[in-house]
């Protein structure tokens, strides 16, 4: 259900499990994440996803324990420009739900990478079994809400809260 890799015209997206298993790749990933996870990138994320005391190792372990993480690399130079977070909701009614999130490096903002990443994910899972993609967006992050809307996600009003808008897209 969760893709372990896919690519788009400009992006290469791959599960981080191989990077976590190899000590030298893990160190390189930690260095890359230290640069990527700036306060501006983390600003609109929920408290559990915040980086406490710049402890990258603890952040990696927490994400690894709760979800599947895909590394988003720019195709031309293989630079890490983002992450996609995918978490299967095992308690959802059919079709199964996958909660998605994405982080894009500040240096890559405004280049359409988030839209391309979402479209790539949708293309990758569209030929598989039916599933519901669910995404939450902080109300203070209208740019991310627009990305979801452009990708065909619809506002799921009954799941919205005072601080978070929820979006849904059925695929497969």
PDB file of C-alpha atoms in Angstrom:
ATOM      1  CA  UNK A   1       0.000   0.000   0.000  1.00  0.00           C
ATOM      2  CA  UNK A   2       2.793   2.434   0.885  1.00  0.00           C
ATOM      3  CA  UNK A   3       5.083   3.006  -2.094  1.00  0.00           C
ATOM      4  CA  UNK A   4       8.743   2.552  -1.306  1.00  0.00           C
ATOM      5  CA  UNK A   5       9.884   4.637  -4.244  1.00  0.00           C
ATOM      6  CA  UNK A   6       8.647   6.595  -7.202  1.00  0.00           C
ATOM      7  CA  UNK A   7       9.881   9.390  -9.385  1.00  0.00           C
ATOM      8  CA  UNK A   8       8.512  12.411 -11.165  1.00  0.00           C
ATOM      9  CA  UNK A   9       9.972  14.621 -13.846  1.00  0.00           C
ATOM     10  CA  UNK A  10      12.219  16.421 -11.336  1.00  0.00           C
ATOM     11  CA  UNK A  11      12.081  14.318  -8.182  1.00  0.00           C
ATOM     12  CA  UNK A  12      13.337  10.976  -6.959  1.00  0.00           C
ATOM     13  CA  UNK A  13      11.425   9.686  -3.935  1.00  0.00           C
ATOM     14  CA  UNK A  14      12.675   6.712  -1.913  1.00  0.00           C
ATOM     15  CA  UNK A  15      11.955   5.170   1.484  1.00  0.00           C
ATOM     16  CA  UNK A  16      14.599   6.038   4.044  1.00  0.00           C
ATOM     17  CA  UNK A  17      14.961   2.521   5.514  1.00  0.00           C
ATOM     18  CA  UNK A  18      18.190   1.795   3.626  1.00  0.00           C
ATOM     19  CA  UNK A  19      19.678   5.070   4.846  1.00  0.00           C
ATOM     20  CA  UNK A  20      18.808   4.235   8.441  1.00  0.00           C
ATOM     21  CA  UNK A  21      20.385   0.784   8.187  1.00  0.00           C
ATOM     22  CA  UNK A  22      23.818   1.969   6.998  1.00  0.00           C
ATOM     23  CA  UNK A  23      25.783   4.022   9.587  1.00  0.00           C
ATOM     24  CA  UNK A  24      27.547   6.271   7.033  1.00  0.00           C
ATOM     25  CA  UNK A  25      24.280   6.927   5.144  1.00  0.00           C
ATOM     26  CA  UNK A  26      22.487   7.617   8.418  1.00  0.00           C
ATOM     27  CA  UNK A  27      25.136  10.197   9.413  1.00  0.00           C
ATOM     28  CA  UNK A  28      24.811  11.879   6.003  1.00  0.00           C
ATOM     29  CA  UNK A  29      21.018  11.855   6.349  1.00  0.00           C
ATOM     30  CA  UNK A  30      21.273  13.436   9.820  1.00  0.00           C
ATOM     31  CA  UNK A  31      23.490  16.190   8.403  1.00  0.00           C
ATOM     32  CA  UNK A  32      21.085  16.771   5.507  1.00  0.00           C
ATOM     33  CA  UNK A  33      18.099  16.878   7.868  1.00  0.00           C
ATOM     34  CA  UNK A  34      19.851  19.349  10.167  1.00  0.00           C
ATOM     35  CA  UNK A  35      19.993  21.735   7.210  1.00  0.00           C
ATOM     36  CA  UNK A  36      16.472  20.933   5.958  1.00  0.00           C
ATOM     37  CA  UNK A  37      14.562  21.115   9.257  1.00  0.00           C
ATOM     38  CA  UNK A  38      14.732  24.838   9.840  1.00  0.00           C
ATOM     39  CA  UNK A  39      12.296  26.639  12.160  1.00  0.00           C
ATOM     40  CA  UNK A  40      10.395  27.960   9.122  1.00  0.00           C
ATOM     41  CA  UNK A  41       9.991  24.443   7.663  1.00  0.00           C
ATOM     42  CA  UNK A  42       8.794  23.073  11.010  1.00  0.00           C
ATOM     43  CA  UNK A  43       6.654  26.079  11.930  1.00  0.00           C
ATOM     44  CA  UNK A  44       3.229  24.699  10.972  1.00  0.00           C
ATOM     45  CA  UNK A  45       3.765  21.107  12.049  1.00  0.00           C
ATOM     46  CA  UNK A  46       2.078  19.564  15.078  1.00  0.00           C
ATOM     47  CA  UNK A  47       4.059  19.469  18.354  1.00  0.00           C
ATOM     48  CA  UNK A  48       5.173  15.814  18.033  1.00  0.00           C
ATOM     49  CA  UNK A  49       6.900  16.649  14.731  1.00  0.00           C
ATOM     50  CA  UNK A  50       8.852  19.583  16.118  1.00  0.00           C
ATOM     51  CA  UNK A  51      12.605  19.261  16.486  1.00  0.00           C
ATOM     52  CA  UNK A  52      13.458  19.573  20.166  1.00  0.00           C
ATOM     53  CA  UNK A  53      16.883  20.926  21.089  1.00  0.00           C
ATOM     54  CA  UNK A  54      18.081  20.261  17.505  1.00  0.00           C
ATOM     55  CA  UNK A  55      18.313  16.556  18.426  1.00  0.00           C
ATOM     56  CA  UNK A  56      18.200  15.105  14.906  1.00  0.00           C
ATOM     57  CA  UNK A  57      18.773  11.507  16.068  1.00  0.00           C
ATOM     58  CA  UNK A  58      15.765  11.598  18.405  1.00  0.00           C
ATOM     59  CA  UNK A  59      13.653  13.199  15.660  1.00  0.00           C
ATOM     60  CA  UNK A  60      14.627  10.446  13.198  1.00  0.00           C
ATOM     61  CA  UNK A  61      13.836   7.705  15.731  1.00  0.00           C
ATOM     62  CA  UNK A  62      10.432   9.219  16.563  1.00  0.00           C
ATOM     63  CA  UNK A  63       9.449   9.517  12.899  1.00  0.00           C
ATOM     64  CA  UNK A  64      10.732   6.019  12.152  1.00  0.00           C
ATOM     65  CA  UNK A  65       8.629   4.571  14.985  1.00  0.00           C
ATOM     66  CA  UNK A  66       5.372   6.189  13.873  1.00  0.00           C
ATOM     67  CA  UNK A  67       5.351   6.330  10.083  1.00  0.00           C
ATOM     68  CA  UNK A  68       6.994   5.622   6.769  1.00  0.00           C
ATOM     69  CA  UNK A  69       9.280   8.407   5.598  1.00  0.00           C
ATOM     70  CA  UNK A  70      10.201   8.977   1.982  1.00  0.00           C
ATOM     71  CA  UNK A  71      13.218  11.086   1.077  1.00  0.00           C
ATOM     72  CA  UNK A  72      12.528  13.626  -1.655  1.00  0.00           C
ATOM     73  CA  UNK A  73      15.556  14.372  -3.777  1.00  0.00           C
ATOM     74  CA  UNK A  74      15.932  16.769  -6.650  1.00  0.00           C
ATOM     75  CA  UNK A  75      16.603  14.663  -9.717  1.00  0.00           C
ATOM     76  CA  UNK A  76      19.365  16.748 -11.244  1.00  0.00           C
ATOM     77  CA  UNK A  77      21.819  16.746  -8.329  1.00  0.00           C
ATOM     78  CA  UNK A  78      20.226  14.254  -5.899  1.00  0.00           C
ATOM     79  CA  UNK A  79      20.021  16.967  -3.215  1.00  0.00           C
ATOM     80  CA  UNK A  80      17.617  16.222  -0.351  1.00  0.00           C
ATOM     81  CA  UNK A  81      14.909  18.863  -0.673  1.00  0.00           C
ATOM     82  CA  UNK A  82      12.128  17.315   1.354  1.00  0.00           C
ATOM     83  CA  UNK A  83      10.392  14.501   3.143  1.00  0.00           C
ATOM     84  CA  UNK A  84       7.061  12.796   2.672  1.00  0.00           C
ATOM     85  CA  UNK A  85       5.471  11.288   5.773  1.00  0.00           C
ATOM     86  CA  UNK A  86       2.999   8.423   5.256  1.00  0.00           C
ATOM     87  CA  UNK A  87       1.098   6.773   8.108  1.00  0.00           C
ATOM     88  CA  UNK A  88      -1.478   4.049   7.565  1.00  0.00           C
ATOM     89  CA  UNK A  89      -4.567   4.430   9.750  1.00  0.00           C
ATOM     90  CA  UNK A  90      -5.335   0.844  10.689  1.00  0.00           C
ATOM     91  CA  UNK A  91      -8.583   1.809  12.422  1.00  0.00           C
ATOM     92  CA  UNK A  92     -10.220   3.601   9.500  1.00  0.00           C
ATOM     93  CA  UNK A  93     -13.266   2.238   7.737  1.00  0.00           C
ATOM     94  CA  UNK A  94     -12.748   0.962   4.187  1.00  0.00           C
ATOM     95  CA  UNK A  95     -11.143   2.138   2.093  1.00  0.00           C
ATOM     96  CA  UNK A  96      -7.962   2.230   4.216  1.00  0.00           C
ATOM     97  CA  UNK A  97      -6.666   5.700   5.017  1.00  0.00           C
ATOM     98  CA  UNK A  98      -3.107   6.907   4.665  1.00  0.00           C
ATOM     99  CA  UNK A  99      -2.270  10.152   6.438  1.00  0.00           C
ATOM    100  CA  UNK A 100       0.233  12.132   4.431  1.00  0.00           C
ATOM    101  CA  UNK A 101       2.462  15.058   5.187  1.00  0.00           C
ATOM    102  CA  UNK A 102       5.339  16.690   3.415  1.00  0.00           C
ATOM    103  CA  UNK A 103       8.193  19.009   4.254  1.00  0.00           C
ATOM    104  CA  UNK A 104      10.000  20.995   1.595  1.00  0.00           C
ATOM    105  CA  UNK A 105      13.293  22.824   2.223  1.00  0.00           C
ATOM    106  CA  UNK A 106      13.030  26.601   2.384  1.00  0.00           C
ATOM    107  CA  UNK A 107      15.504  26.855  -0.486  1.00  0.00           C
ATOM    108  CA  UNK A 108      13.075  24.864  -2.672  1.00  0.00           C
ATOM    109  CA  UNK A 109       9.875  26.748  -1.792  1.00  0.00           C
ATOM    110  CA  UNK A 110       7.953  28.284  -4.670  1.00  0.00           C
ATOM    111  CA  UNK A 111       9.227  25.861  -7.323  1.00  0.00           C
ATOM    112  CA  UNK A 112       6.202  23.554  -7.465  1.00  0.00           C
ATOM    113  CA  UNK A 113       7.943  20.622  -5.771  1.00  0.00           C
ATOM    114  CA  UNK A 114       5.138  19.988  -3.257  1.00  0.00           C
ATOM    115  CA  UNK A 115       2.552  19.842  -6.052  1.00  0.00           C
ATOM    116  CA  UNK A 116       4.770  17.560  -8.120  1.00  0.00           C
ATOM    117  CA  UNK A 117       5.381  15.314  -5.104  1.00  0.00           C
ATOM    118  CA  UNK A 118       1.650  14.917  -4.400  1.00  0.00           C
ATOM    119  CA  UNK A 119       0.835  14.228  -8.045  1.00  0.00           C
ATOM    120  CA  UNK A 120       3.639  11.658  -8.145  1.00  0.00           C
ATOM    121  CA  UNK A 121       2.252   9.900  -5.078  1.00  0.00           C
ATOM    122  CA  UNK A 122      -1.254   9.900  -6.522  1.00  0.00           C
ATOM    123  CA  UNK A 123       0.003   8.459  -9.802  1.00  0.00           C
ATOM    124  CA  UNK A 124       1.991   5.772  -7.986  1.00  0.00           C
ATOM    125  CA  UNK A 125      -0.939   4.551  -5.853  1.00  0.00           C
ATOM    126  CA  UNK A 126      -3.749   5.072  -8.383  1.00  0.00           C
ATOM    127  CA  UNK A 127      -3.302   1.671 -10.022  1.00  0.00           C
ATOM    128  CA  UNK A 128      -3.417  -0.170  -6.690  1.00  0.00           C
ATOM    129  CA  UNK A 129      -6.262  -0.912  -4.305  1.00  0.00           C
ATOM    130  CA  UNK A 130      -8.617   1.864  -3.257  1.00  0.00           C
ATOM    131  CA  UNK A 131      -7.340   4.083  -0.461  1.00  0.00           C
ATOM    132  CA  UNK A 132      -8.085   7.438   1.052  1.00  0.00           C
ATOM    133  CA  UNK A 133      -5.271   9.970   1.318  1.00  0.00           C
ATOM    134  CA  UNK A 134      -5.787  12.309   4.271  1.00  0.00           C
ATOM    135  CA  UNK A 135      -3.812  15.477   4.984  1.00  0.00           C
ATOM    136  CA  UNK A 136      -4.046  18.012   7.782  1.00  0.00           C
ATOM    137  CA  UNK A 137      -2.968  21.602   7.272  1.00  0.00           C
ATOM    138  CA  UNK A 138      -2.492  24.279   9.891  1.00  0.00           C
ATOM    139  CA  UNK A 139      -4.902  27.137   9.182  1.00  0.00           C
ATOM    140  CA  UNK A 140      -1.886  29.468   9.216  1.00  0.00           C
ATOM    141  CA  UNK A 141      -0.474  27.638   6.173  1.00  0.00           C
ATOM    142  CA  UNK A 142      -2.723  28.562   3.221  1.00  0.00           C
ATOM    143  CA  UNK A 143       0.033  27.781   0.693  1.00  0.00           C
ATOM    144  CA  UNK A 144      -0.016  24.113   1.697  1.00  0.00           C
ATOM    145  CA  UNK A 145      -3.831  24.063   1.544  1.00  0.00           C
ATOM    146  CA  UNK A 146      -3.628  25.398  -2.040  1.00  0.00           C
ATOM    147  CA  UNK A 147      -1.163  22.644  -2.963  1.00  0.00           C
ATOM    148  CA  UNK A 148      -3.625  20.020  -1.721  1.00  0.00           C
ATOM    149  CA  UNK A 149      -6.551  21.649  -3.523  1.00  0.00           C
ATOM    150  CA  UNK A 150      -4.583  21.771  -6.791  1.00  0.00           C
ATOM    151  CA  UNK A 151      -3.891  18.050  -6.381  1.00  0.00           C
ATOM    152  CA  UNK A 152      -7.624  17.339  -6.141  1.00  0.00           C
ATOM    153  CA  UNK A 153      -7.943  17.045  -2.377  1.00  0.00           C
ATOM    154  CA  UNK A 154     -11.298  18.183  -0.983  1.00  0.00           C
ATOM    155  CA  UNK A 155     -11.898  19.902   2.333  1.00  0.00           C
ATOM    156  CA  UNK A 156     -13.204  17.360   4.863  1.00  0.00           C
ATOM    157  CA  UNK A 157     -15.204  19.813   6.946  1.00  0.00           C
ATOM    158  CA  UNK A 158     -16.443  17.329   9.544  1.00  0.00           C
ATOM    159  CA  UNK A 159     -12.818  16.523  10.464  1.00  0.00           C
ATOM    160  CA  UNK A 160     -11.577  20.139  10.623  1.00  0.00           C
ATOM    161  CA  UNK A 161     -10.774  21.823  13.924  1.00  0.00           C
ATOM    162  CA  UNK A 162     -10.221  25.394  15.052  1.00  0.00           C
ATOM    163  CA  UNK A 163      -6.529  25.136  14.127  1.00  0.00           C
ATOM    164  CA  UNK A 164      -6.392  22.478  11.410  1.00  0.00           C
ATOM    165  CA  UNK A 165      -8.087  21.969   8.055  1.00  0.00           C
ATOM    166  CA  UNK A 166      -8.369  18.351   6.916  1.00  0.00           C
ATOM    167  CA  UNK A 167      -8.298  17.339   3.267  1.00  0.00           C
ATOM    168  CA  UNK A 168      -9.126  14.026   1.625  1.00  0.00           C
ATOM    169  CA  UNK A 169      -8.556  12.417  -1.774  1.00  0.00           C
ATOM    170  CA  UNK A 170      -9.733   8.943  -2.783  1.00  0.00           C
ATOM    171  CA  UNK A 171      -7.408   7.043  -5.140  1.00  0.00           C
ATOM    172  CA  UNK A 172      -7.016   3.547  -6.534  1.00  0.00           C
TER     173      UNK A 172
END
